[in-house]
Amino acid sequence: MKFFVESFGCQMNSADTEEMGRHLAARGFAATADRDAADWVLVNTCTVRQHAEQKALSYLGRLRDWKDAKPGRRLVVAGCAAERLQDSLRRRFPHVDLVVGAISIGRFPELADGLLPAGEFDARGEAADAWSPENDYTAYTRGFPVGHVTIMRGCNYSCAYCIVPRVRGREIYRPAESVLAEVGQKAAAGCSEILLLGQTVNSYRPADGPIQDFADLLRAVDKVPGVRRLRFMSPHPFYVNERFAAAVAESPNVCPHMHLPVQSGSTPVLRRMRRNYSRADFLARAALLRRFVPGIALTTDIIVGFPGETDDDFKDTLSLIDEADLDGAYSFKYSPRPGTDAAEGPDDVPREKKEERLAVLLESLERRAQEKTARLIGTAQEVLVESAGVENGVWTADGRTRRFWKVRLSSKTPLKIGDTVNVKIQEAPARVLKGEAHAA
Ligand code: SF4
C-alpha cells in the first residue's frame, strides 16, 4: 500500500503531516511522490486565510477523478479547514472517506485503522502514546535537511482575527523527553537544523520534570549531538524576557534570527487585536533581544487594514519597522475569517485602501532588504544547502544563512542537500543573495 500527501499551510501543518505519515508507515504503507500510484491520498488543509482554504478545497474537488479511477482508494482530509468545516466538507465532497480535524490529530491512528481492511496490518508495534520517546520519528519526514519538531499544540490566546484557537484548541505541551528523543533521531538521520514548532512556541511550560519552560528546553535541545542549527517558530512577543533572551544568547547553535510576529505598530490596533502587548512593549523586547544577541535578524508578520485602522495607525506600523530595525515581514491584507471575533464587526477599511497600504509597506520592506543585503557583499556566509543541482554545466545550490537570508550559490565541486558550505557573497539583489562556495 502506498500513500501520497499534499500539505497546505504552515510548518505546524507540515509537522502534523509527518505525524500522520509516520502512523501510516507503521501500518505498512510506503510514501510515494506519484499520486496515481497511491492507494491513499492525505490532504492536510489550512484555513488561516480564505485563499489558503480555497486552494485546499479546490484541490479536493480535483481528486474526484483520482478516487473514481480505482476501487479501494481512500481519501483522507485533515487539518484546520477540516476542523472548521467538518460535516459540510463531507457533504460538499462525498468522495472523502475520512475527516480528521486539527484537534483530532492524536486520534489519527484509531481513525485510520477504521478504514483499513480488518486484520490486514499489525500495528501492535506502534507505541500507544503519540508522543512516546520510543516512537520512530524518522519513519516519514518532510523538509530535510531541516527537522521539524512539534513541541506543543493549540493556543491560549484569542487574537480577534485568528481562527487557530478555534480549530486547534488550547495549549497542550509535549513532554520534554519526547521532544529530545525526536530531535536526537532527526539529527542522527542528518537533519543538522532543527525547527521547534508551536503556535506560541515560547509559552511552552510542561507540567513537571527538570525542563520547566521554553528557555530550559532550548538549552537542552542545543546540546543534542548532531544539532548544528536551531530555530523556533513562532515566538510570541509577550514571552520575550531576559530568561528567554539569555537562553537564545547562550545556546551556540541557536541561529541569530527570530521571526517575531508584531501584526501592527499601533497600540490601539494591537489592543483591538488582543495581542497582549503595546507598540512600546514590542520595541522594548526587540531591543532586549538585540542587547543579548547583537546583530540578531528580526522578521515579523504584519496585517494591514485591520478594522478601524487609520492612516496614522498605518504610519505607526511603517515607523515601527524602522525603529525595531526589522529585516523583513510577511504582510497580508486583513480579511475576516468566519468564526473569529473580528469577523462579527465591520470590515471597514476599503479594499483599495488595504491594497494601497500593502503596496507602500512592501515597497518599504523591499528598500530595507536592499540596504541590508548590500552590506553583505564581500562577506563570507555559512549556508546550509536545501536544494542542489546543475545549471549550464555548473554546480548550483540554494540554501539559507544563519540569519535566514536565502542564498543561490555556485560551486566548483558537487554539493548535496544537507551540506554546510562557506559562501563568498558577490551580489545582493534584494531577498536572494548570490555567491560562490569556497573551502571552509
Ligand atoms: S497567538 Fe494569536 S495569532 Fe497566534 S495562533 Fe494564537 S490566536 Fe492566532
XYZ file of C-alpha atoms and ligand atoms in Angstrom:
448
model
C 0.000 0.000 0.000
C 1.216 3.482 -0.854
C 0.234 6.956 0.350
C 0.604 10.372 -1.227
C 0.373 13.640 0.712
C -0.490 17.192 -0.183
C 0.106 19.534 2.734
C -1.117 23.122 2.683
C -0.306 25.904 5.124
C 2.270 26.451 7.826
C 5.102 24.362 9.229
C 2.831 23.174 12.058
C 0.669 21.571 9.395
C 3.704 20.090 7.738
C 4.754 18.575 11.090
C 1.230 17.152 11.565
C 1.511 15.636 8.096
C 4.739 13.932 9.171
C 2.954 12.654 12.262
C 0.158 11.086 10.194
C 2.628 9.722 7.640
C 4.588 8.114 10.469
C 1.450 6.264 11.606
C 0.764 5.102 8.060
C 4.364 3.860 7.771
C 3.795 1.880 10.999
C 0.857 0.217 9.228
C 2.954 -0.933 6.311
C 2.406 1.980 3.913
C 5.198 3.446 1.789
C 5.221 7.107 0.777
C 5.044 7.884 -2.933
C 5.516 11.112 -4.859
C 3.286 9.742 -7.645
C -0.364 10.320 -6.794
C -1.584 7.878 -9.438
C 0.395 5.110 -7.764
C -1.149 5.859 -4.359
C -3.834 3.835 -2.568
C -4.422 6.631 -0.057
C -4.206 10.373 -0.523
C -3.853 12.512 2.565
C -4.702 16.210 2.165
C -3.734 18.401 5.107
C -5.664 21.662 4.864
C -5.174 25.223 6.101
C -7.862 27.747 6.972
C -5.880 30.665 8.327
C -6.803 32.752 5.276
C -9.677 32.411 2.841
C -7.272 31.941 -0.051
C -5.428 29.042 1.656
C -8.690 27.270 2.439
C -9.986 27.754 -1.091
C -6.795 26.284 -2.541
C -7.134 23.151 -0.427
C -10.828 22.755 -1.251
C -10.381 23.113 -4.984
C -7.601 20.507 -4.761
C -10.078 18.184 -3.034
C -12.577 18.736 -5.830
C -9.977 17.716 -8.391
C -9.374 14.429 -6.547
C -12.765 13.056 -7.516
C -11.354 11.532 -10.735
C -8.434 10.023 -8.819
C -10.848 8.416 -6.354
C -13.181 7.053 -9.047
C -10.360 5.643 -11.188
C -9.658 2.651 -8.938
C -11.803 0.839 -6.366
C -10.434 0.742 -2.817
C -8.713 4.120 -2.966
C -9.096 6.216 0.172
C -9.122 9.992 0.544
C -8.318 11.473 3.960
C -8.735 15.184 4.706
C -7.051 16.593 7.786
C -6.034 19.897 9.344
C -7.519 23.255 10.183
C -10.052 23.609 7.343
C -11.213 20.056 8.096
C -11.757 21.087 11.720
C -13.650 24.231 10.767
C -15.862 22.679 8.081
C -16.356 19.140 9.473
C -19.623 17.661 8.121
C -20.144 20.327 5.496
C -16.885 19.117 3.961
C -18.305 15.615 3.618
C -21.491 16.947 2.098
C -19.599 19.017 -0.446
C -17.055 16.294 -1.244
C -18.797 12.903 -0.893
C -15.691 11.166 -2.266
C -13.866 11.965 1.013
C -13.530 8.880 3.238
C -12.225 10.373 6.456
C -12.131 13.850 8.009
C -9.531 14.388 10.753
C -9.784 17.883 12.251
C -6.632 19.577 13.565
C -7.666 18.963 17.186
C -8.018 15.226 16.494
C -4.573 14.578 15.016
C -3.775 12.497 18.131
C -6.676 10.180 17.200
C -5.411 9.671 13.641
C -4.155 6.081 14.242
C -7.509 4.882 15.536
C -9.443 6.758 12.816
C -7.140 5.449 10.081
C -7.469 1.888 11.410
C -11.200 2.154 10.805
C -10.503 2.475 7.075
C -8.072 -0.430 6.887
C -9.196 -3.937 5.943
C -9.644 -5.844 9.228
C -6.583 -7.789 10.306
C -4.521 -6.764 7.295
C -1.932 -4.789 9.250
C -0.450 -5.403 12.627
C 0.193 -2.056 14.252
C 0.879 -3.525 17.683
C 4.499 -2.468 17.338
C 3.419 1.151 17.464
C 3.542 2.822 20.868
C 0.069 3.759 22.101
C 1.226 7.219 23.138
C 1.566 9.512 20.117
C 4.457 11.338 21.833
C 6.251 8.322 23.283
C 10.059 8.678 23.145
C 10.040 5.096 21.791
C 8.368 6.064 18.502
C 10.334 6.179 15.266
C 10.060 9.871 14.329
C 12.015 9.395 11.134
C 9.628 6.852 9.592
C 8.198 9.594 7.375
C 9.858 13.010 7.179
C 9.493 16.141 5.099
C 11.648 19.225 4.780
C 15.097 17.571 5.007
C 17.681 18.879 5.966
C 15.506 20.802 8.404
C 13.918 18.589 11.063
C 10.508 19.908 12.128
C 9.689 19.070 15.742
C 6.336 19.997 17.306
C 6.703 20.898 20.988
C 3.120 21.976 21.735
C -0.293 22.145 20.147
C -3.035 24.764 20.349
C -3.053 28.360 21.527
C -4.314 30.039 24.704
C -4.649 33.444 23.061
C -7.746 34.721 21.335
C -6.436 37.256 18.844
C -9.507 38.834 17.319
C -8.628 37.965 13.697
C -7.350 34.425 14.216
C -9.174 31.141 13.701
C -6.368 28.991 15.149
C -7.621 28.688 18.766
C -10.982 27.510 17.446
C -9.561 24.858 15.145
C -6.576 23.760 17.247
C -7.869 24.168 20.793
C -5.983 25.240 23.908
C -2.302 24.666 24.564
C -1.034 21.150 25.199
C 2.690 20.737 25.887
C 4.643 17.771 24.644
C 6.840 16.118 27.309
C 10.444 17.318 27.012
C 11.869 13.786 26.885
C 9.740 13.104 23.807
C 10.922 16.354 22.147
C 14.530 15.430 22.861
C 14.020 11.913 21.515
C 12.676 13.250 18.210
C 15.427 15.855 17.946
C 18.057 13.158 18.579
C 16.575 10.840 15.972
C 16.284 13.550 13.338
C 19.784 14.910 13.988
C 21.204 11.370 13.726
C 19.346 10.994 10.408
C 21.162 14.052 9.028
C 18.895 16.972 9.960
C 21.593 19.330 11.111
C 18.977 22.079 11.514
C 16.098 21.639 13.950
C 12.982 23.824 13.860
C 10.935 23.694 17.072
C 7.274 24.388 16.363
C 4.350 25.725 18.340
C 1.665 28.320 17.790
C 3.241 30.461 20.528
C 6.328 28.335 20.858
C 7.954 30.222 23.740
C 4.936 29.792 26.017
C 5.973 26.115 26.373
C 5.790 25.040 30.024
C 5.430 21.294 30.591
C 3.875 20.149 33.867
C 6.862 18.649 35.620
C 10.432 17.458 35.249
C 13.705 19.354 35.150
C 12.737 21.233 31.971
C 10.292 23.861 33.170
C 9.882 26.226 30.261
C 10.987 27.093 26.741
C 14.327 28.549 27.859
C 15.229 25.233 29.547
C 14.112 23.272 26.501
C 16.145 25.433 24.140
C 19.292 24.894 26.198
C 18.687 21.122 26.250
C 17.976 20.811 22.511
C 21.044 22.909 21.771
C 23.215 20.189 23.341
C 21.793 17.251 21.369
C 24.630 15.710 19.325
C 24.338 16.459 15.607
C 22.300 19.672 16.019
C 24.235 22.448 14.312
C 21.445 24.943 13.798
C 18.418 25.522 15.962
C 15.406 27.725 15.169
C 11.868 28.023 16.541
C 8.530 29.269 15.147
C 6.722 31.383 16.194
C 7.612 33.035 19.473
C 5.031 35.413 20.954
C 6.393 38.831 21.984
C 4.686 38.539 25.385
C 7.065 35.737 26.429
C 10.245 37.514 25.339
C 12.022 38.252 28.610
C 15.577 38.150 29.979
C 15.443 34.437 30.788
C 14.370 33.622 27.229
C 16.885 36.038 25.650
C 19.708 34.601 27.768
C 18.892 31.061 26.627
C 18.995 32.230 22.992
C 22.282 34.061 23.543
C 23.977 31.246 25.460
C 22.993 28.385 23.137
C 25.638 28.421 20.408
C 23.572 26.522 17.860
C 20.546 28.817 18.081
C 20.609 30.876 14.902
C 20.775 34.656 15.242
C 17.384 35.092 13.593
C 13.931 35.254 15.089
C 10.530 35.565 13.454
C 8.600 37.621 15.991
C 5.081 38.453 14.777
C 4.028 42.033 15.619
C 0.945 42.369 13.338
C 0.669 46.164 13.774
C 2.775 49.072 15.019
C -0.198 50.893 16.504
C -1.085 50.342 20.149
C -4.841 50.950 19.667
C -4.904 48.407 16.835
C -2.873 45.911 18.883
C -5.350 46.362 21.713
C -8.289 45.661 19.433
C -6.435 42.671 18.001
C -5.968 41.463 21.633
C -2.257 40.863 21.137
C -1.368 41.451 24.804
C 1.473 43.930 24.152
C 1.738 47.533 23.061
C 3.969 49.136 20.450
C 6.333 50.222 23.248
C 6.411 46.660 24.651
C 7.345 45.231 21.261
C 10.105 47.798 20.744
C 11.465 47.117 24.227
C 11.529 43.369 23.545
C 13.253 43.815 20.198
C 15.849 45.977 21.974
C 16.266 43.348 24.699
C 16.946 40.674 22.073
C 19.499 42.919 20.371
C 21.208 43.571 23.712
C 21.571 39.827 24.383
C 22.244 38.790 20.762
C 23.964 41.664 18.945
C 23.264 41.529 15.213
C 20.240 39.243 15.530
C 17.981 39.389 12.450
C 14.337 40.004 13.283
C 11.475 39.324 10.888
C 7.778 39.653 11.514
C 4.164 39.291 10.324
C 2.023 42.328 9.573
C -1.679 42.691 8.857
C -2.766 45.863 7.066
C -6.318 47.157 7.082
C -7.476 45.580 10.340
C -10.925 47.040 11.221
C -10.619 50.633 12.359
C -7.004 51.032 11.158
C -6.469 54.725 10.338
C -3.776 56.329 8.207
C -1.975 57.256 11.436
C -2.150 53.672 12.702
C -0.617 52.506 9.446
C 2.138 55.121 9.726
C 2.894 53.680 13.160
C 3.393 50.283 11.541
C 5.797 51.730 8.974
C 7.781 53.566 11.639
C 7.920 50.515 13.913
C 9.649 48.540 11.160
C 12.361 51.206 11.086
C 12.577 51.684 14.854
C 12.846 47.958 15.549
C 15.213 47.656 12.560
C 13.298 44.654 11.243
C 14.849 42.587 8.459
C 11.664 41.546 6.717
C 7.988 40.777 7.084
C 5.257 38.570 5.738
C 2.479 41.056 5.159
C -1.182 40.482 4.416
C -4.349 42.439 3.826
C -6.870 41.785 6.572
C -9.741 39.549 5.536
C -12.368 38.379 8.007
C -12.429 34.691 8.863
C -15.839 33.338 9.839
C -15.762 32.192 13.454
C -13.403 34.929 14.671
C -14.441 37.866 16.836
C -13.244 40.445 14.324
C -15.499 38.913 11.675
C -18.519 39.817 13.821
C -17.827 43.526 13.314
C -17.499 45.641 10.173
C -14.593 45.125 7.774
C -14.449 48.891 7.445
C -11.143 49.618 5.705
C -11.963 49.789 1.968
C -10.260 47.250 -0.272
C -8.462 49.970 -2.256
C -7.084 51.417 0.984
C -5.798 48.000 2.071
C -4.152 47.491 -1.299
C -2.602 50.933 -1.208
C -1.189 50.356 2.301
C 0.095 46.918 1.386
C 1.899 48.350 -1.649
C 3.515 51.088 0.480
C 4.525 48.517 3.077
C 6.013 46.138 0.511
C 7.979 48.959 -1.064
C 9.373 49.974 2.307
C 10.308 46.360 3.096
C 11.969 45.964 -0.285
C 14.050 49.098 0.273
C 15.145 47.846 3.688
C 16.007 44.408 2.263
C 18.155 46.032 -0.418
C 20.022 48.127 2.137
C 20.592 45.144 4.417
C 21.685 42.712 1.731
C 24.010 45.264 0.068
C 26.026 45.299 3.299
C 26.605 41.549 2.915
C 28.514 41.824 -0.400
C 32.067 40.654 0.125
C 31.275 38.813 3.375
C 31.542 35.057 3.906
C 28.325 33.357 4.993
C 27.722 29.833 6.237
C 24.962 28.297 4.108
C 23.003 25.108 4.720
C 22.182 23.583 1.324
C 18.446 22.938 0.905
C 18.411 22.048 -2.790
C 21.208 21.293 -5.257
C 21.628 20.631 -8.964
C 23.496 21.521 -12.151
C 22.738 24.550 -14.304
C 24.504 25.122 -17.643
C 27.224 22.710 -16.560
C 27.812 24.475 -13.201
C 27.062 23.010 -9.768
C 24.460 25.210 -8.094
C 22.576 25.135 -4.826
C 20.079 27.118 -2.781
C 20.214 27.489 0.949
C 19.941 29.796 3.939
C 22.433 31.692 6.049
C 22.213 31.529 9.837
C 20.360 34.875 9.706
C 17.855 33.272 7.303
C 18.832 35.102 4.124
C 18.271 32.995 1.020
C 21.426 32.308 -0.981
C 21.853 30.992 -4.526
C 25.385 29.716 -4.943
C 27.649 28.146 -7.493
C 30.348 25.647 -6.634
C 33.359 24.031 -8.265
C 32.515 20.737 -6.602
C 29.227 18.850 -6.377
C 27.023 19.663 -3.404
C 24.212 17.744 -1.817
C 21.231 18.665 0.325
C 22.329 18.985 3.955
C 25.882 20.166 3.192
C 27.083 23.254 5.019
C 29.326 25.477 2.912
C 31.011 28.830 3.237
C 29.903 31.218 0.541
C 31.512 34.459 -0.538
C 28.642 36.829 -1.328
C 29.181 38.556 -4.671
C 25.820 40.091 -5.494
C 22.859 41.070 -3.432
C 19.695 41.614 -5.358
C 17.019 42.001 -2.672
C 15.914 38.805 -0.939
C 18.238 36.306 -2.681
C 21.979 36.687 -2.190
C 24.323 35.284 -4.840
C 27.794 33.916 -4.306
C 30.344 31.180 -4.746
C 31.162 28.357 -2.377
C 34.721 28.181 -1.158
C 36.624 25.743 1.054
C 35.870 26.022 4.776
S -1.253 33.963 19.294
Fe -2.979 34.942 18.278
S -2.389 34.904 16.079
Fe -1.086 33.413 17.118
S -2.193 31.449 16.891
Fe -2.776 32.326 18.885
S -4.672 33.475 18.473
Fe -3.678 33.085 16.470
